[in-house]
Amino acid sequence: MSKDHILTLSCPDKSGIVHAVTGVLAKHDLTVLDLQQFSDPDLQKFFMRVHFGHADSTEHLSGPFGKLASDLGMDYDIVPKSHKPRVMILVSKIGHCLNDLLFRQKTGQLGIEVPLIVSNHPDFQPLAKTYDIAFHHLPVNKDTKTEQENRILELVKENNVDLIVLARYMQVLSPTLCQAMSGKIINIHHSFLPSFKGAKPYHQAYDRGVKIIGATAHFVTADLDEGPIIEQRVVRVDHSMNSKELVEEGSNVESQVLAAAVKWWSEKRVFLNGHKTVVFN
Protein backbone atom coordinates (compact mmCIF):
# COMPACT_ATOMS: atom_id res chain seq x y z
CA MET A 1 0.00 0.00 0.00
CA SER A 2 2.85 2.42 0.76
CA LYS A 3 4.01 2.06 -2.84
CA ASP A 4 0.57 2.73 -4.29
CA HIS A 5 -0.35 6.15 -5.66
CA ILE A 6 -3.41 8.09 -6.80
CA LEU A 7 -3.39 10.02 -10.05
CA THR A 8 -6.18 12.54 -10.62
CA LEU A 9 -6.64 14.63 -13.73
CA SER A 10 -9.04 16.79 -15.68
CA CYS A 11 -8.79 18.26 -19.16
CA PRO A 12 -10.85 19.13 -22.24
CA ASP A 13 -12.46 15.97 -23.53
CA LYS A 14 -11.10 14.24 -26.63
CA SER A 15 -10.39 10.73 -27.80
CA GLY A 16 -7.26 8.92 -26.67
CA ILE A 17 -6.86 10.33 -23.15
CA VAL A 18 -7.15 7.02 -21.32
CA HIS A 19 -4.79 5.39 -23.79
CA ALA A 20 -2.23 8.16 -23.37
CA VAL A 21 -2.35 8.18 -19.57
CA THR A 22 -2.26 4.43 -19.09
CA GLY A 23 0.45 4.23 -21.74
CA VAL A 24 2.74 6.37 -19.60
CA LEU A 25 2.13 4.12 -16.60
CA ALA A 26 2.69 0.95 -18.63
CA LYS A 27 5.91 2.32 -20.12
CA HIS A 28 7.27 2.70 -16.59
CA ASP A 29 6.17 -0.80 -15.59
CA LEU A 30 3.38 0.43 -13.31
CA THR A 31 0.08 -1.38 -12.81
CA VAL A 32 -3.37 0.17 -12.96
CA LEU A 33 -5.21 -1.19 -9.91
CA ASP A 34 -8.40 0.84 -10.31
CA LEU A 35 -9.55 3.44 -12.81
CA GLN A 36 -12.64 5.64 -12.88
CA GLN A 37 -13.46 8.19 -15.56
CA PHE A 38 -16.22 10.55 -16.61
CA SER A 39 -16.81 12.70 -19.68
CA ASP A 40 -19.12 15.67 -19.14
CA PRO A 41 -21.05 16.04 -22.41
CA ASP A 42 -22.25 19.55 -21.55
CA LEU A 43 -18.92 21.11 -20.64
CA GLN A 44 -16.85 18.79 -22.86
CA LYS A 45 -14.56 18.07 -19.93
CA PHE A 46 -12.90 14.79 -18.93
CA PHE A 47 -12.14 13.57 -15.41
CA MET A 48 -10.17 10.53 -14.27
CA ARG A 49 -8.90 8.94 -11.07
CA VAL A 50 -6.32 6.18 -11.28
CA HIS A 51 -5.04 4.02 -8.44
CA PHE A 52 -1.73 2.57 -9.57
CA GLY A 53 1.28 0.76 -8.16
CA HIS A 54 3.91 -0.04 -7.27
CA ALA A 55 6.53 2.68 -7.07
CA ASP A 56 8.89 3.86 -4.35
CA SER A 57 8.87 7.29 -6.02
CA THR A 58 6.98 9.05 -8.80
CA GLU A 59 9.63 11.66 -9.61
CA HIS A 60 10.40 9.86 -12.87
CA LEU A 61 6.79 10.48 -13.98
CA SER A 62 6.98 14.28 -13.77
CA GLY A 63 8.60 14.57 -17.20
CA PRO A 64 6.20 12.43 -19.25
CA PHE A 65 3.11 13.63 -17.40
CA GLY A 66 4.30 17.23 -17.68
CA LYS A 67 4.49 16.84 -21.45
CA LEU A 68 1.13 15.09 -21.56
CA ALA A 69 -0.41 17.87 -19.47
CA SER A 70 0.94 20.43 -21.93
CA ASP A 71 -0.36 18.51 -24.93
CA LEU A 72 -3.84 17.91 -23.49
CA GLY A 73 -4.34 21.09 -21.47
CA MET A 74 -4.50 18.81 -18.46
CA ASP A 75 -4.40 19.54 -14.73
CA TYR A 76 -3.10 16.56 -12.81
CA ASP A 77 -1.85 15.51 -9.40
CA ILE A 78 -0.14 12.40 -8.04
CA VAL A 79 -0.07 11.58 -4.34
CA PRO A 80 0.78 8.46 -2.35
CA LYS A 81 -2.35 6.50 -1.48
CA SER A 82 -1.24 6.63 2.16
CA HIS A 83 -1.14 10.45 2.17
CA LYS A 84 -3.25 12.01 4.94
CA PRO A 85 -4.35 15.60 4.23
CA ARG A 86 -4.39 18.06 7.13
CA VAL A 87 -7.86 19.24 8.10
CA MET A 88 -8.90 22.19 10.26
CA ILE A 89 -12.35 21.77 11.82
CA LEU A 90 -14.48 24.81 12.62
CA VAL A 91 -17.39 24.37 15.02
CA SER A 92 -19.76 26.50 17.10
CA LYS A 93 -21.98 25.05 19.85
CA ILE A 94 -23.49 21.95 18.22
CA GLY A 95 -21.00 19.10 18.37
CA HIS A 96 -22.36 15.91 16.83
CA CYS A 97 -20.51 16.37 13.51
CA LEU A 98 -17.26 17.30 15.26
CA ASN A 99 -17.49 14.32 17.59
CA ASP A 100 -18.24 11.97 14.70
CA LEU A 101 -15.31 13.22 12.60
CA LEU A 102 -12.86 12.94 15.51
CA PHE A 103 -14.00 9.40 16.32
CA ARG A 104 -13.72 8.28 12.69
CA GLN A 105 -10.27 9.85 12.39
CA LYS A 106 -9.08 8.26 15.63
CA THR A 107 -10.31 4.80 14.62
CA GLY A 108 -8.82 4.98 11.13
CA GLN A 109 -12.10 5.33 9.25
CA LEU A 110 -10.99 8.73 7.95
CA GLY A 111 -7.50 9.03 6.47
CA ILE A 112 -6.89 12.59 7.63
CA GLU A 113 -4.88 14.49 10.22
CA VAL A 114 -6.62 17.03 12.44
CA PRO A 115 -3.95 19.38 13.80
CA LEU A 116 -6.40 21.89 15.26
CA ILE A 117 -9.99 22.81 16.01
CA VAL A 118 -11.22 26.40 15.84
CA SER A 119 -14.40 27.64 17.46
CA ASN A 120 -16.14 30.92 18.23
CA HIS A 121 -17.20 29.35 21.54
CA PRO A 122 -15.13 27.53 24.21
CA ASP A 123 -17.54 24.61 24.66
CA PHE A 124 -15.53 21.91 22.88
CA GLN A 125 -12.10 22.60 24.33
CA PRO A 126 -12.43 19.59 26.70
CA LEU A 127 -13.34 17.33 23.77
CA ALA A 128 -10.33 18.55 21.79
CA LYS A 129 -8.12 17.85 24.80
CA THR A 130 -9.28 14.23 24.99
CA TYR A 131 -8.04 13.78 21.42
CA ASP A 132 -4.84 15.74 22.09
CA ILE A 133 -5.77 18.29 19.43
CA ALA A 134 -4.97 21.99 19.70
CA PHE A 135 -8.07 24.13 20.34
CA HIS A 136 -8.30 27.78 19.36
CA HIS A 137 -11.14 29.85 20.78
CA LEU A 138 -11.67 32.78 18.41
CA PRO A 139 -14.75 34.77 19.41
CA VAL A 140 -16.32 36.81 16.64
CA ASN A 141 -18.80 39.62 16.18
CA LYS A 142 -19.50 42.05 13.35
CA ASP A 143 -16.72 44.35 14.54
CA THR A 144 -14.05 41.64 14.87
CA LYS A 145 -14.97 39.38 11.93
CA THR A 146 -12.13 40.53 9.67
CA GLU A 147 -9.56 40.14 12.44
CA GLN A 148 -10.91 36.72 13.41
CA GLU A 149 -10.88 35.41 9.85
CA ASN A 150 -7.37 36.77 9.30
CA ARG A 151 -6.31 34.70 12.31
CA ILE A 152 -8.00 31.64 10.80
CA LEU A 153 -5.97 32.12 7.61
CA GLU A 154 -2.80 32.51 9.67
CA LEU A 155 -3.57 29.20 11.38
CA VAL A 156 -4.14 27.59 7.99
CA LYS A 157 -0.67 28.66 6.91
CA GLU A 158 1.04 27.85 10.22
CA ASN A 159 -0.41 24.33 10.28
CA ASN A 160 -0.15 23.53 6.55
CA VAL A 161 -3.90 22.98 6.40
CA ASP A 162 -5.24 21.41 3.20
CA LEU A 163 -8.95 21.61 3.97
CA ILE A 164 -11.31 23.48 6.30
CA VAL A 165 -14.40 21.59 7.44
CA LEU A 166 -17.35 23.52 8.84
CA ALA A 167 -18.83 21.04 11.33
CA ARG A 168 -21.91 23.10 12.19
CA TYR A 169 -19.94 26.34 12.34
CA MET A 170 -22.76 28.85 12.56
CA GLN A 171 -21.02 31.86 11.05
CA VAL A 172 -21.24 33.09 7.47
CA LEU A 173 -17.75 33.22 5.98
CA SER A 174 -16.69 36.41 4.24
CA PRO A 175 -16.04 36.47 0.49
CA THR A 176 -12.37 37.12 1.34
CA LEU A 177 -12.02 33.86 3.27
CA CYS A 178 -14.06 31.94 0.70
CA GLN A 179 -11.80 33.18 -2.08
CA ALA A 180 -8.58 32.53 -0.15
CA MET A 181 -9.61 28.89 0.42
CA SER A 182 -11.61 28.38 -2.77
CA GLY A 183 -12.34 24.70 -3.31
CA LYS A 184 -10.85 23.91 0.11
CA ILE A 185 -13.81 24.43 2.45
CA ILE A 186 -16.55 21.83 2.98
CA ASN A 187 -19.74 22.66 4.87
CA ILE A 188 -22.56 20.51 6.18
CA HIS A 189 -25.91 22.17 5.62
CA HIS A 190 -28.60 20.97 7.97
CA SER A 191 -31.24 20.48 5.34
CA PHE A 192 -31.72 18.89 1.96
CA LEU A 193 -30.72 21.86 -0.20
CA PRO A 194 -32.11 23.90 -1.83
CA SER A 195 -35.14 23.72 0.48
CA PHE A 196 -35.44 25.09 4.01
CA LYS A 197 -32.51 27.45 4.31
CA GLY A 198 -31.78 29.41 7.46
CA ALA A 199 -31.22 28.70 11.13
CA LYS A 200 -33.99 26.17 11.85
CA PRO A 201 -34.63 24.06 8.76
CA TYR A 202 -36.00 21.08 10.70
CA HIS A 203 -38.58 23.29 12.35
CA GLN A 204 -39.50 24.62 8.91
CA ALA A 205 -39.77 21.06 7.66
CA TYR A 206 -41.94 20.12 10.65
CA ASP A 207 -44.25 23.06 9.98
CA ARG A 208 -44.61 21.95 6.35
CA GLY A 209 -45.27 18.32 7.28
CA VAL A 210 -42.51 16.86 5.13
CA LYS A 211 -42.08 13.11 4.70
CA ILE A 212 -38.30 13.17 4.22
CA ILE A 213 -35.54 15.26 5.72
CA GLY A 214 -31.90 15.29 4.77
CA ALA A 215 -28.50 16.93 4.80
CA THR A 216 -26.16 18.34 2.18
CA ALA A 217 -22.36 18.51 2.16
CA HIS A 218 -21.05 21.11 -0.26
CA PHE A 219 -18.08 23.26 -1.08
CA VAL A 220 -18.31 26.77 0.33
CA THR A 221 -18.55 29.80 -1.93
CA ALA A 222 -19.38 33.43 -1.28
CA ASP A 223 -23.00 32.60 -2.22
CA LEU A 224 -24.50 31.26 1.01
CA ASP A 225 -25.30 27.54 0.79
CA GLU A 226 -25.03 27.61 -3.00
CA GLY A 227 -21.64 25.87 -3.44
CA PRO A 228 -21.10 22.69 -5.48
CA ILE A 229 -22.79 19.72 -3.81
CA ILE A 230 -20.66 16.72 -2.84
CA GLU A 231 -23.16 14.44 -1.10
CA GLN A 232 -26.80 14.38 -0.01
CA ARG A 233 -28.78 11.83 1.95
CA VAL A 234 -32.32 11.63 3.28
CA VAL A 235 -34.24 9.82 5.98
CA ARG A 236 -37.98 9.19 6.11
CA VAL A 237 -40.08 10.85 8.79
CA ASP A 238 -43.82 10.92 9.45
CA HIS A 239 -46.67 12.81 11.08
CA SER A 240 -46.11 11.22 14.49
CA MET A 241 -42.70 12.84 14.99
CA ASN A 242 -42.26 16.17 16.72
CA SER A 243 -39.66 18.81 15.85
CA LYS A 244 -37.19 17.50 18.46
CA GLU A 245 -37.30 14.03 16.92
CA LEU A 246 -36.75 15.54 13.48
CA VAL A 247 -33.68 17.34 14.81
CA GLU A 248 -32.34 14.06 16.20
CA GLU A 249 -32.87 12.24 12.92
CA GLY A 250 -31.30 15.17 11.11
CA SER A 251 -28.24 15.12 13.34
CA ASN A 252 -27.58 11.50 12.45
CA VAL A 253 -27.80 12.07 8.70
CA GLU A 254 -25.68 15.25 8.94
CA SER A 255 -22.85 13.31 10.56
CA GLN A 256 -23.02 10.58 7.94
CA VAL A 257 -23.09 12.99 5.00
CA LEU A 258 -20.24 15.16 6.25
CA ALA A 259 -18.06 12.14 7.04
CA ALA A 260 -18.67 10.72 3.56
CA ALA A 261 -17.79 14.01 1.88
CA VAL A 262 -14.57 14.42 3.87
CA LYS A 263 -13.61 10.79 3.26
CA TRP A 264 -14.14 11.03 -0.50
CA TRP A 265 -12.28 14.33 -0.67
CA SER A 266 -9.36 12.91 1.32
CA GLU A 267 -9.18 9.96 -1.09
CA LYS A 268 -9.04 12.29 -4.11
CA ARG A 269 -12.45 11.19 -5.34
CA VAL A 270 -14.04 14.66 -5.60
CA PHE A 271 -13.56 16.95 -8.60
CA LEU A 272 -14.92 20.45 -8.99
CA ASN A 273 -16.80 20.84 -12.26
CA GLY A 274 -18.12 24.37 -12.57
CA HIS A 275 -21.11 24.69 -10.22
CA LYS A 276 -21.22 20.92 -9.75
CA THR A 277 -18.90 18.11 -8.69
CA VAL A 278 -17.80 14.78 -10.07
CA VAL A 279 -17.52 12.19 -7.29
CA PHE A 280 -15.98 8.77 -7.89
CA ASN A 281 -17.37 6.99 -4.85
mmCIF file of C-alpha atoms in Angstrom, residues 36-40 45-48 219 228-230 268-274 276-281:
data_model
loop_
_atom_site.group_PDB
_atom_site.id
_atom_site.type_symbol
_atom_site.label_atom_id
_atom_site.label_comp_id
_atom_site.label_asym_id
_atom_site.label_seq_id
_atom_site.Cartn_x
_atom_site.Cartn_y
_atom_site.Cartn_z
ATOM 1 C CA GLN A 36 -12.643 5.642 -12.884
ATOM 2 C CA GLN A 37 -13.465 8.195 -15.560
ATOM 3 C CA PHE A 38 -16.223 10.554 -16.614
ATOM 4 C CA SER A 39 -16.811 12.705 -19.685
ATOM 5 C CA ASP A 40 -19.117 15.672 -19.138
ATOM 6 C CA LYS A 45 -14.557 18.067 -19.934
ATOM 7 C CA PHE A 46 -12.904 14.787 -18.935
ATOM 8 C CA PHE A 47 -12.139 13.573 -15.407
ATOM 9 C CA MET A 48 -10.173 10.530 -14.274
ATOM 10 C CA PHE A 219 -18.076 23.265 -1.078
ATOM 11 C CA PRO A 228 -21.099 22.691 -5.478
ATOM 12 C CA ILE A 229 -22.792 19.719 -3.809
ATOM 13 C CA ILE A 230 -20.661 16.723 -2.842
ATOM 14 C CA LYS A 268 -9.039 12.292 -4.109
ATOM 15 C CA ARG A 269 -12.454 11.194 -5.344
ATOM 16 C CA VAL A 270 -14.039 14.662 -5.597
ATOM 17 C CA PHE A 271 -13.555 16.948 -8.596
ATOM 18 C CA LEU A 272 -14.925 20.453 -8.989
ATOM 19 C CA ASN A 273 -16.799 20.840 -12.260
ATOM 20 C CA GLY A 274 -18.123 24.371 -12.571
ATOM 21 C CA LYS A 276 -21.222 20.919 -9.753
ATOM 22 C CA THR A 277 -18.900 18.113 -8.688
ATOM 23 C CA VAL A 278 -17.800 14.781 -10.072
ATOM 24 C CA VAL A 279 -17.518 12.193 -7.287
ATOM 25 C CA PHE A 280 -15.978 8.769 -7.894
ATOM 26 C CA ASN A 281 -17.366 6.986 -4.854
#
